[in-house]
Coordinates of C-alpha atoms and ligand atoms in Angstrom, one line a residue:
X1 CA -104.1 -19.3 -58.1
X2 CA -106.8 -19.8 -61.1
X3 CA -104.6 -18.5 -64.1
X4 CA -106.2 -17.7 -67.0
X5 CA -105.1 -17.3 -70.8
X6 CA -106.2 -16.5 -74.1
X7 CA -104.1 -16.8 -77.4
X8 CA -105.2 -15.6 -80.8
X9 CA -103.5 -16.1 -84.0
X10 CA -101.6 -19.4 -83.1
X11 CA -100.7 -21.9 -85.6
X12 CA -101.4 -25.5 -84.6
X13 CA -98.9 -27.9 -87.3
X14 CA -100.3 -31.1 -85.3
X15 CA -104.0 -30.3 -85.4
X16 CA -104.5 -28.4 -88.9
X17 CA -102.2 -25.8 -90.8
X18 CA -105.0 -24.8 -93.2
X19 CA -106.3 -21.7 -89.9
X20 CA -105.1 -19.7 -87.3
X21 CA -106.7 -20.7 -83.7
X22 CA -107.7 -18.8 -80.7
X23 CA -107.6 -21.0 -77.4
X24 CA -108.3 -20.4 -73.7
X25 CA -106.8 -21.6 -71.0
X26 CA -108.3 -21.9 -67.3
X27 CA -106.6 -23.3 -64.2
X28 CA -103.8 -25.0 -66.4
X29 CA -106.7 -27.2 -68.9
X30 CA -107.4 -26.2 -72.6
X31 CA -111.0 -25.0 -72.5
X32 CA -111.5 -23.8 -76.0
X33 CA -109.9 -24.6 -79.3
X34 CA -111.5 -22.6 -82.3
X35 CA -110.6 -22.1 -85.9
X36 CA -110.2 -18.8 -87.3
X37 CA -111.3 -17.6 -90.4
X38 CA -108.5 -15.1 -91.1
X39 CA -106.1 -13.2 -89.0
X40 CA -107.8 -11.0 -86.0
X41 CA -106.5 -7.7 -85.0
X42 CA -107.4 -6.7 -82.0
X43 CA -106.1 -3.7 -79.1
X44 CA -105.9 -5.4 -76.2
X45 CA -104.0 -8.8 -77.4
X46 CA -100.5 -8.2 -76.2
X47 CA -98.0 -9.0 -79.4
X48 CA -96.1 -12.1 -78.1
X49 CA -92.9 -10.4 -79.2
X50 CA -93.0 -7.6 -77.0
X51 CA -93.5 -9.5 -74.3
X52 CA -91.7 -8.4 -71.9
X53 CA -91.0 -10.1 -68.5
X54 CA -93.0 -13.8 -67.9
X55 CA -96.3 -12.2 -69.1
X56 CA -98.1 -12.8 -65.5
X57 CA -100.3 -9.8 -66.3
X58 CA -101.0 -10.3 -70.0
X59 CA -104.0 -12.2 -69.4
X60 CA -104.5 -12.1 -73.9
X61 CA -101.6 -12.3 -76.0
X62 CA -101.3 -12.1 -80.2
X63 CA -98.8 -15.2 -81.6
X64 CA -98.5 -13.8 -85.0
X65 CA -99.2 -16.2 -86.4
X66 CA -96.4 -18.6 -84.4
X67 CA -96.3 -22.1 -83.9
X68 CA -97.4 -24.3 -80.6
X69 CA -96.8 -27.4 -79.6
X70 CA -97.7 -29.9 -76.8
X71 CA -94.8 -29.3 -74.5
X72 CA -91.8 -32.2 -75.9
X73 CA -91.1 -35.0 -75.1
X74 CA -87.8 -36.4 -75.1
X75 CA -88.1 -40.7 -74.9
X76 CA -84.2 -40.9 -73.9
X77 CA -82.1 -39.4 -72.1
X78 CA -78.8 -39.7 -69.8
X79 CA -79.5 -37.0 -67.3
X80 CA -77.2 -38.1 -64.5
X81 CA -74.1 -38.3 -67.3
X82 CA -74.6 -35.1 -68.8
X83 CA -71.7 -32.5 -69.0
X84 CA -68.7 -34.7 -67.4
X85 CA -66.7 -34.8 -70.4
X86 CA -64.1 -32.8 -68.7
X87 CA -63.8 -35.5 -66.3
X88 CA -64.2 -38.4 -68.0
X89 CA -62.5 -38.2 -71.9
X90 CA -63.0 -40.6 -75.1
X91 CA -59.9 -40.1 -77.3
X92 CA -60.8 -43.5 -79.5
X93 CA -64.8 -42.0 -79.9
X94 CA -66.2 -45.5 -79.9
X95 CA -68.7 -46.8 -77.7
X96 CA -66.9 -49.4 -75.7
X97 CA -64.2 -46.9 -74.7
X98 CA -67.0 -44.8 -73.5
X99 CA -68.1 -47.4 -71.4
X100 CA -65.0 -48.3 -70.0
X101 CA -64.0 -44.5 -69.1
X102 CA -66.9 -44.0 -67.6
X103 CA -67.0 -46.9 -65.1
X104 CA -63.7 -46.4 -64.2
X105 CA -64.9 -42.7 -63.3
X106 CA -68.0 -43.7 -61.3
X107 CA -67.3 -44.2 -58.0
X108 CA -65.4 -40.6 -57.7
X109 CA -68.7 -39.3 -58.2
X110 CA -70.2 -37.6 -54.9
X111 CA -74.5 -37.6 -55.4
X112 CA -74.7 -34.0 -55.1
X113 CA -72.3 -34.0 -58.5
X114 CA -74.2 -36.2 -60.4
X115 CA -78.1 -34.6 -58.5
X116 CA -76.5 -31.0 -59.9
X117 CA -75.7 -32.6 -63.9
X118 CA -79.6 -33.9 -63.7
X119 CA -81.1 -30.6 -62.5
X120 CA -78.6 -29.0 -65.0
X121 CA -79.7 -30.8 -68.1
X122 CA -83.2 -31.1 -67.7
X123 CA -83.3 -27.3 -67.1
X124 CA -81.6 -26.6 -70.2
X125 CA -84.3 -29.5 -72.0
X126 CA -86.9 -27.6 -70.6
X127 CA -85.4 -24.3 -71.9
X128 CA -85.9 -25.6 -75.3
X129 CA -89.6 -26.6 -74.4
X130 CA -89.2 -30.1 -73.4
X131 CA -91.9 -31.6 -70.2
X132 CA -91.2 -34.7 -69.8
X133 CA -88.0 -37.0 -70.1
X134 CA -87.5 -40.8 -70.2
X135 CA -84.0 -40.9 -68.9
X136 CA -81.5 -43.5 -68.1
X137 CA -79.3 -43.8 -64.9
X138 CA -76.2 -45.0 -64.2
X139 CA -76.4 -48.1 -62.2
X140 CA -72.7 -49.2 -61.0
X141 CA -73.4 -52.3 -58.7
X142 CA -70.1 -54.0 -59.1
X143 CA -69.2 -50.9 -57.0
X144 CA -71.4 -52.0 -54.3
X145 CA -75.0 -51.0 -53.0
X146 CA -74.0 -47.7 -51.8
X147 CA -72.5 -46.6 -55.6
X148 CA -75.6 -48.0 -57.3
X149 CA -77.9 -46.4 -55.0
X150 CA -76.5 -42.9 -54.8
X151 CA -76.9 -42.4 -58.8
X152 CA -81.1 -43.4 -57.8
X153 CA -81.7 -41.2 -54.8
X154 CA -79.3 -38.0 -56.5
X155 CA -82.4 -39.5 -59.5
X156 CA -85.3 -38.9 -57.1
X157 CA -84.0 -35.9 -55.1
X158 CA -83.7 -33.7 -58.7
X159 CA -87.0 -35.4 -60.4
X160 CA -88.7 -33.8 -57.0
X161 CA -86.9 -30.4 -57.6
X162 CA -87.6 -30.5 -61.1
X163 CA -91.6 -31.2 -60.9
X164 CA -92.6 -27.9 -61.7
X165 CA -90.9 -27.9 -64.6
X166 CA -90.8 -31.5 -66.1
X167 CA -91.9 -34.7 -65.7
X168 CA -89.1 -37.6 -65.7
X169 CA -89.2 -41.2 -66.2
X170 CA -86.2 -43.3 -64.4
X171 CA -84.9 -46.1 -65.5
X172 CA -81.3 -47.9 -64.3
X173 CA -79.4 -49.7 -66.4
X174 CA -78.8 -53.1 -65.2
X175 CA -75.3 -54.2 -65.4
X176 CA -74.3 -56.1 -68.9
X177 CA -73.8 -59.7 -66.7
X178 CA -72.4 -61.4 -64.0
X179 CA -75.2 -60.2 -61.9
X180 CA -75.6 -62.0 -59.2
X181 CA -78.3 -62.5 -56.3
X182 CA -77.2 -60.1 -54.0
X183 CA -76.8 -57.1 -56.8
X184 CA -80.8 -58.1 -58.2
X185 CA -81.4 -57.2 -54.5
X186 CA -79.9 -53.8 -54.7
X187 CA -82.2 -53.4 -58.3
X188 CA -85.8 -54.3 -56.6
X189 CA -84.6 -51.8 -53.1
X190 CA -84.3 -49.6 -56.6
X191 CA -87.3 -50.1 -58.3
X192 CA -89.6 -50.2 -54.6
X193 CA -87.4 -46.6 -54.4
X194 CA -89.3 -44.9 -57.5
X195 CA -88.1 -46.4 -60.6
X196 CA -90.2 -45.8 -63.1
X197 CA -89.6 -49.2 -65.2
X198 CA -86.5 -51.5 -66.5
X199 CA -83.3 -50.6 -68.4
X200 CA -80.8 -52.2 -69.7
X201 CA -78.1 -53.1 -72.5
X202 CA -78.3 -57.2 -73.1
X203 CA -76.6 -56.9 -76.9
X204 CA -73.3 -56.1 -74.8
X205 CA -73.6 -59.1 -72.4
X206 CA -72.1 -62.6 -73.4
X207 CA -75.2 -64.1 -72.6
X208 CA -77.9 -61.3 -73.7
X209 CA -80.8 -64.3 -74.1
X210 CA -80.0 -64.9 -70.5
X211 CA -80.0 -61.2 -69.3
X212 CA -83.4 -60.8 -71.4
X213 CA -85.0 -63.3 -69.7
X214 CA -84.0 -61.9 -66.2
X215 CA -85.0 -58.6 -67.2
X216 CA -88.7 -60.0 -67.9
X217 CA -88.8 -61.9 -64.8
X218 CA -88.0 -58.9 -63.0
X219 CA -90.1 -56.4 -65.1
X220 CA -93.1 -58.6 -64.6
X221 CA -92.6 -59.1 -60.7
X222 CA -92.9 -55.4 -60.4
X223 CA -95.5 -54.6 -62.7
X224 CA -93.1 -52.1 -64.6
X225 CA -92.4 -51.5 -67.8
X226 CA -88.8 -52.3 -70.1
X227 CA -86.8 -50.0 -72.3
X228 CA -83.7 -51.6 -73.5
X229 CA -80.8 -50.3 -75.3
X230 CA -81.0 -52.7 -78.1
X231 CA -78.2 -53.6 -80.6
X232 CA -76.4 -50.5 -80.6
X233 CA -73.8 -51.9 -82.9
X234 CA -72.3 -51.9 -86.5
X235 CA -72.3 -55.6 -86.6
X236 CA -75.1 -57.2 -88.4
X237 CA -75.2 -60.6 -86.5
X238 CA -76.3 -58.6 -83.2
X239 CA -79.8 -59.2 -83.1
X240 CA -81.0 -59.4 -79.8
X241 CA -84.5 -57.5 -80.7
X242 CA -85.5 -61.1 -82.1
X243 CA -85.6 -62.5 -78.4
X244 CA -86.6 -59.1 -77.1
X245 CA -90.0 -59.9 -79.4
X246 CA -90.0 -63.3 -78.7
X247 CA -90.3 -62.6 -74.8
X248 CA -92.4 -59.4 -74.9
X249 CA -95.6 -61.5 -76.9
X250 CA -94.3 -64.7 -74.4
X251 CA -94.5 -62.5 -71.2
X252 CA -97.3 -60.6 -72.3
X253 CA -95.3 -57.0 -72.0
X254 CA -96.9 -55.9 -75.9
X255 CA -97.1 -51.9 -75.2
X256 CA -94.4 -52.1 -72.6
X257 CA -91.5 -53.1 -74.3
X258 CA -89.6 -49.9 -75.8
X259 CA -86.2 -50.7 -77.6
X260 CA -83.7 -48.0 -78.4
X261 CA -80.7 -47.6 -81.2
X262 CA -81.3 -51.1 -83.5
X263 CA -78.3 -50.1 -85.0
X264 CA -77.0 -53.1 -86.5
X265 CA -80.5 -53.0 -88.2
X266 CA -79.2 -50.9 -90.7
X267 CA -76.4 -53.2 -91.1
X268 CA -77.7 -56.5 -92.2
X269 CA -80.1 -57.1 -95.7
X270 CA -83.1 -55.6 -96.2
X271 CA -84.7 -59.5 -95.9
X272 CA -83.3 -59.7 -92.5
X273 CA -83.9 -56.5 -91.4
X274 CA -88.1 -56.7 -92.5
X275 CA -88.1 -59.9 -90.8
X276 CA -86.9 -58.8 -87.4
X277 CA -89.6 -55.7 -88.0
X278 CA -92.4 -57.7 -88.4
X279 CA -91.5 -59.3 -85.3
X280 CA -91.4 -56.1 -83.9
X281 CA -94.8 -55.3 -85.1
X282 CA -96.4 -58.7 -83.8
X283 CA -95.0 -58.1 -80.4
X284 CA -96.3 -54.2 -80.8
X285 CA -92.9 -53.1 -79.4
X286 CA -91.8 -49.3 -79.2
X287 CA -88.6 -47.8 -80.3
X288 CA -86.3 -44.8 -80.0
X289 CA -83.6 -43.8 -82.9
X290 CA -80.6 -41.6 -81.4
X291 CA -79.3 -39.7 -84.5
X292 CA -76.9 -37.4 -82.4
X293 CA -75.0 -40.5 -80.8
X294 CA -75.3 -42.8 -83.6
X295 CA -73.7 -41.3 -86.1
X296 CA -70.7 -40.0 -83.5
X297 CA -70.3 -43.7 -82.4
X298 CA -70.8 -46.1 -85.2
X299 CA -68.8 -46.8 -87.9
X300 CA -65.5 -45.9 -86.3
X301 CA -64.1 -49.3 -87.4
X302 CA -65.4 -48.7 -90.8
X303 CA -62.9 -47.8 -93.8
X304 CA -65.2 -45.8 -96.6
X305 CA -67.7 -46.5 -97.0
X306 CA -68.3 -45.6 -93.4
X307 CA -71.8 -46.5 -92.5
X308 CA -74.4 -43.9 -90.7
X309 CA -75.3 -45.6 -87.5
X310 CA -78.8 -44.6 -87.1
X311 CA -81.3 -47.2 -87.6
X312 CA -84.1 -48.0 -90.9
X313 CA -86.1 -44.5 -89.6
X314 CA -88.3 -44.6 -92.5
X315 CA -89.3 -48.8 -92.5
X316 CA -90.1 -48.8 -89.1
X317 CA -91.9 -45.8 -89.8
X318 CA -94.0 -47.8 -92.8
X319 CA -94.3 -50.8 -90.4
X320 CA -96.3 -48.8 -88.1
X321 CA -93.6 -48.9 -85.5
X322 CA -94.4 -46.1 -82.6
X323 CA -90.6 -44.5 -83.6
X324 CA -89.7 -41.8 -81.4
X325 CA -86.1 -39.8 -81.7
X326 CA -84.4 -38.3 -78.8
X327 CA -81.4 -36.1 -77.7
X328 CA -79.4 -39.5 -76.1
X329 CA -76.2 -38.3 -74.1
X330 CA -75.1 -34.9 -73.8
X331 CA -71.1 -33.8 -73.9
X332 CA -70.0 -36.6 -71.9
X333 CA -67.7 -39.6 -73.6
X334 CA -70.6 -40.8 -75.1
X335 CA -71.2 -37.9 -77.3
X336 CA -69.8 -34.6 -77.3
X337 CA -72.7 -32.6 -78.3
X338 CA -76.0 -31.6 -77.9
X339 CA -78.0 -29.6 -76.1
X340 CA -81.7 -31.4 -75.0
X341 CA -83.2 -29.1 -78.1
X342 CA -85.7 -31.5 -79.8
X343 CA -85.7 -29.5 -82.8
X344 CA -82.1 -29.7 -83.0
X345 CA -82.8 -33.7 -83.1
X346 CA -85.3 -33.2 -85.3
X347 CA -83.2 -31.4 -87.8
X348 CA -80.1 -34.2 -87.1
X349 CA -83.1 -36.7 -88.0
X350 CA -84.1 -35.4 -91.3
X351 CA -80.2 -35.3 -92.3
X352 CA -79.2 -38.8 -91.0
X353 CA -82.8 -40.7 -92.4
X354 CA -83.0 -38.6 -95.6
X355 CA -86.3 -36.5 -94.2
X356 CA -87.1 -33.4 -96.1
X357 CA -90.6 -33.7 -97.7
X358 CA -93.5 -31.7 -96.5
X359 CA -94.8 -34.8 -95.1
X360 CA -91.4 -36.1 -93.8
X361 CA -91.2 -32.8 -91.7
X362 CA -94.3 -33.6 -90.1
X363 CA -93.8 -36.8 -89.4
X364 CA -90.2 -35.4 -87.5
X365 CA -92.6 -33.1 -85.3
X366 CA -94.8 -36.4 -84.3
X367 CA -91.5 -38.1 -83.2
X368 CA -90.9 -35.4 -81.2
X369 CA -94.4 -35.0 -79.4
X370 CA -97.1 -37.5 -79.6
X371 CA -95.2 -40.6 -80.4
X372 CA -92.8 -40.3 -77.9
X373 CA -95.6 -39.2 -75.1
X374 CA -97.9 -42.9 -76.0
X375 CA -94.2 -44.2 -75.9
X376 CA -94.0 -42.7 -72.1
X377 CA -97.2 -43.1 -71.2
X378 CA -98.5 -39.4 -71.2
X379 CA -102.0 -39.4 -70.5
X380 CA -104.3 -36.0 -72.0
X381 CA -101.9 -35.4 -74.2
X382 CA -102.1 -32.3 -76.8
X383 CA -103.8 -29.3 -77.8
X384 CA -107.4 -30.5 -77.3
X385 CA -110.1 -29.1 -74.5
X386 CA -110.0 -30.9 -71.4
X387 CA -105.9 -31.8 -71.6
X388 CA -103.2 -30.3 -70.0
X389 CA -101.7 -26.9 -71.5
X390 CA -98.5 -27.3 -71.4
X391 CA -97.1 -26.1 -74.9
X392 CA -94.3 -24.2 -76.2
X393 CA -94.2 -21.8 -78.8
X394 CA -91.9 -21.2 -81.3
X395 CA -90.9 -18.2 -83.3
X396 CA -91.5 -19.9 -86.3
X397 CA -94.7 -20.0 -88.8
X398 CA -94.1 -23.1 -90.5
X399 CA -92.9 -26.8 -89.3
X400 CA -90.1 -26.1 -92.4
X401 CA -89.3 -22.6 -90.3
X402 CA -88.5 -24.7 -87.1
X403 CA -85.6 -27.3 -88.8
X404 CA -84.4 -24.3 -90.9
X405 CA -84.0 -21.8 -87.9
X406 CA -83.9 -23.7 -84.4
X407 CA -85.3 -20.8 -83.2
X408 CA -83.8 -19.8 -79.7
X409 CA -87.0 -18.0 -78.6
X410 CA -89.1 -20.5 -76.8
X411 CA -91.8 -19.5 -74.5
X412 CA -92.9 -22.4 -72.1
X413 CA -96.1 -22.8 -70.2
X414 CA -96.3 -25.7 -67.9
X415 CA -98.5 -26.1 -65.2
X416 CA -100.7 -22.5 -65.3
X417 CA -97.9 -20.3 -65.8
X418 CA -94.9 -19.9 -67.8
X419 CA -92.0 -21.2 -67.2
X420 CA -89.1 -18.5 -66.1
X421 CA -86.5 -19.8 -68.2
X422 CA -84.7 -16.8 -69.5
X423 CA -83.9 -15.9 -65.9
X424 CA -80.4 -15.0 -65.7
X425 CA -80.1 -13.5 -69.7
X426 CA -83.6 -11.1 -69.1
X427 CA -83.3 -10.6 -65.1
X428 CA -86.2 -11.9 -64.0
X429 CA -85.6 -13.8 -61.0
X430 CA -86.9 -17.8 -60.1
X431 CA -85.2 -18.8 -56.7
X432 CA -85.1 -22.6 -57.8
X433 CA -83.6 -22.1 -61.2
X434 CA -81.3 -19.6 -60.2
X435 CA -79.8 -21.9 -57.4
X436 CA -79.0 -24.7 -59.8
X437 CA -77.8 -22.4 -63.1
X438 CA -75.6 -20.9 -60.3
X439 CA -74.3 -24.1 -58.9
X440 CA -73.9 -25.5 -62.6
X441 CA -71.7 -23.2 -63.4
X442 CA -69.2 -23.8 -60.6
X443 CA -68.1 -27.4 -62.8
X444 CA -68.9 -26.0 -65.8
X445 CA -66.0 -25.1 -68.2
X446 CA -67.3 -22.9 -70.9
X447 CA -67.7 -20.1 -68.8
X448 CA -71.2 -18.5 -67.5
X449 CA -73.0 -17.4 -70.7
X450 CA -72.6 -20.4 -73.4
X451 CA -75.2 -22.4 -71.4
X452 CA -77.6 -20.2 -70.1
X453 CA -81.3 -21.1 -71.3
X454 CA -83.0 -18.8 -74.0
X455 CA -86.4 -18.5 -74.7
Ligands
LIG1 ZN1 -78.7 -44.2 -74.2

């Protein structure tokens, strides 16, 4: 069905704040992008907040002035963990006990469980007006094939579910070491399954240069690409992203390498630490800062001062570094919070890295959209004629609004239509979403209404 759209009076933070817009939309593709010279009043642009419904019928609606952006993009995820804190506790809140707790947990897991926390959490990502998701997956082969494997098809059942609604990226982590031939066999039957690249944690192997290595030779057999958990750690001697450089410029991987955390980067001297960044830069590697995780996990061995966590946001920001942030885990032992809002991350950003200028502000909503979507890969991305119109609007004037009031109204349009997210709160009715907030709530312990999407 050709779908068609006009907005008026729509404020566009990543193209100019100076106008208003009007844009069209035809068959799902921006087809006109024009700057107003003032506000425009007109009677039949329906007033976006009286909206009622999923607005099939209002063929021209009025923003007010509103803000839209290019659908988010969130550059890390753990979809397949999300919400099984109830099962699977941290009392110590560090890292390695998450780790521990949660392979001990793993092979209880049925792959209808873990299919059900994916749809879950990307549902409730895309309430907030996220469309595509990097995530990482669980990838238990000391357990045995059948373990590993469940976690990837549970992967590729729900990222076919979930199409109409968001794109995802799928990327197992390979086990820290000890890996031998027989469990890289079970990794390639994963990658020729749909994987979408390589991940990975080598800074918590004891021979990470080794498991680096490996990781090239396998990314480069397969022609995919690597993102690595990289250094997540207090200590300043873990440095792991030096060899991570070293093999992306020797295996010719620049643009495909993204590394996430570099914790201990904020650890060590600021001579160390703009050392290993130009390395970064001559290798033209990618990275991803998890604020929300970060500063839960790190420093718990500290006595005060107790350092932050989260990594040197603003020098790899000077240094030209694509730096994305993203939502990480979501209330399981890794971190208890979160909700997949990138504006929430955003705002945990601006606290953690000391971001609060007018120009700081903007640069949070870049990591948010167009850093993270070159990071992914996103082809035709943004409000510009000929791309894709997936956007979300927020009710919100200003970038400033948007970190002061997380606004809860989103309204999502993905794929020539919006997106029926409000479902169960307004009564409108989506068979597909209703199924899995329905089945959600069966494991989920907060009763029916804490978690329900809002637009
Ligand atoms: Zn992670």
């Amino acid at each position: 069905m050709i779908h068609s759209l006009s907005l008026i009076n729509v404020k566009l933070p990543m193209n100019d704040e100076k106008h208003l817009y009007s844009l069209s939309v035809e068959n799902g593709q921006w087809t006109s992008i024009n700057k107003q010279d003032d506000l425009i009043f007109t009677p039949d642009a329906v007033p976006i907040d009286s909206m009622t419904g999923i607005g099939e019928n209002e063929k021209k609606l009025d923003l007010q002035g509103k803000v839209l952006l290019p659908g988010l993009i969130d550059a890390h995820m753990h979809l397949d963990k999300s919400f099984c804190l109830p099962q699977v506790r941290n009392k110590s809140g560090t890292l390695w006990e998450a780790v521990q707790n949660y392979s001990e947990a793993v092979p209880a897991f049925s792959k209808e469980e873990i299919k059900l926390r994916i749809m879950r959490s990307a549902l409730q990502a895309v309430s907030f007006g996220t469309t595509a998701i990097r995530t990482h997956l669980d990838f238990h082969v000391k357990y045995g094939s059948a373990v590993a494997l469940r976690t990837v098809e549970a992967a590729l059942e729900a990222k076919e579910a979930l199409s109409p609604y968001v794109d995802l990226q799928l990327f197992p982590l390979t086990p820290i070491s000890g890996f031998n031939s027989d469990e890289i066999e079970v990794l390639e039957e994963a990658i020729r399954m749909g994987m979408s690249g390589i991940g990975g944690a080598p800074h918590l192997s004891e021979t990470p240069e080794q498991d680096i290595d490996r990781l090239f030779r396998l990314a480069q057999k397969h022609d995919c690409p690597i993102d690595l958990h990289t250094d997540e750690n207090d200590d300043p001697h873990v440095r792991t992203l030096g060899h991570i450089a070293k093999r992306t410029i020797d295996f010719d991987f620049s643009g495909r390498v993204t590394v996430d955390h570099l914790c201990s980067l904020a650890s060590m001297s600021d001579a160390d630490a703009g050392s290993l960044i130009e390395r970064m830069t001559e290798a033209k590697i990618d990275a991803v800062t998890l604020p929300g995780a970060n500063l839960y996990l790190q420093g718990r061995h500290d006595t005060f001062p107790v350092r932050r966590g989260i990594t040197r946001v603003k020098e790899l920001l000077a240094a030209g570094i694509p730096l994305a942030t993203a939502s990480d885990n979501i209330h399981d032992p890794f971190h208890p919070f979160g909700r997949g809002d990138l504006i929430q991350i955003g705002l945990l950003t601006a606290y953690a890295a000391h971001m609060g200028s007018p120009a700081d502000i903007r640069t949070l909503l870049q990591m948010i959209t167009e850093i993270p979507a070159s990071i992914l890969g996103i082809e035709g991305y943004g409000v510009r004629v000929g791309n894709e119109a997936d956007f979300v609007v927020l009710d919100g004037t200003t970038p400033e609004e948007l970190f002061t009031m997380l606004p809860e109204r989103r309204w999502i349009y993905r794929k020539n239509g919006w997106l029926k997210l409000a479902a169960k709160r307004a009564g409108w009715v989506d068979p597909v979403l209703d199924r899995y907030w329905n089945d959600a709530e069966i494991n989920f312990p907060f009763g029916n209404n804490t978690f329900v999407p809002r637009i």
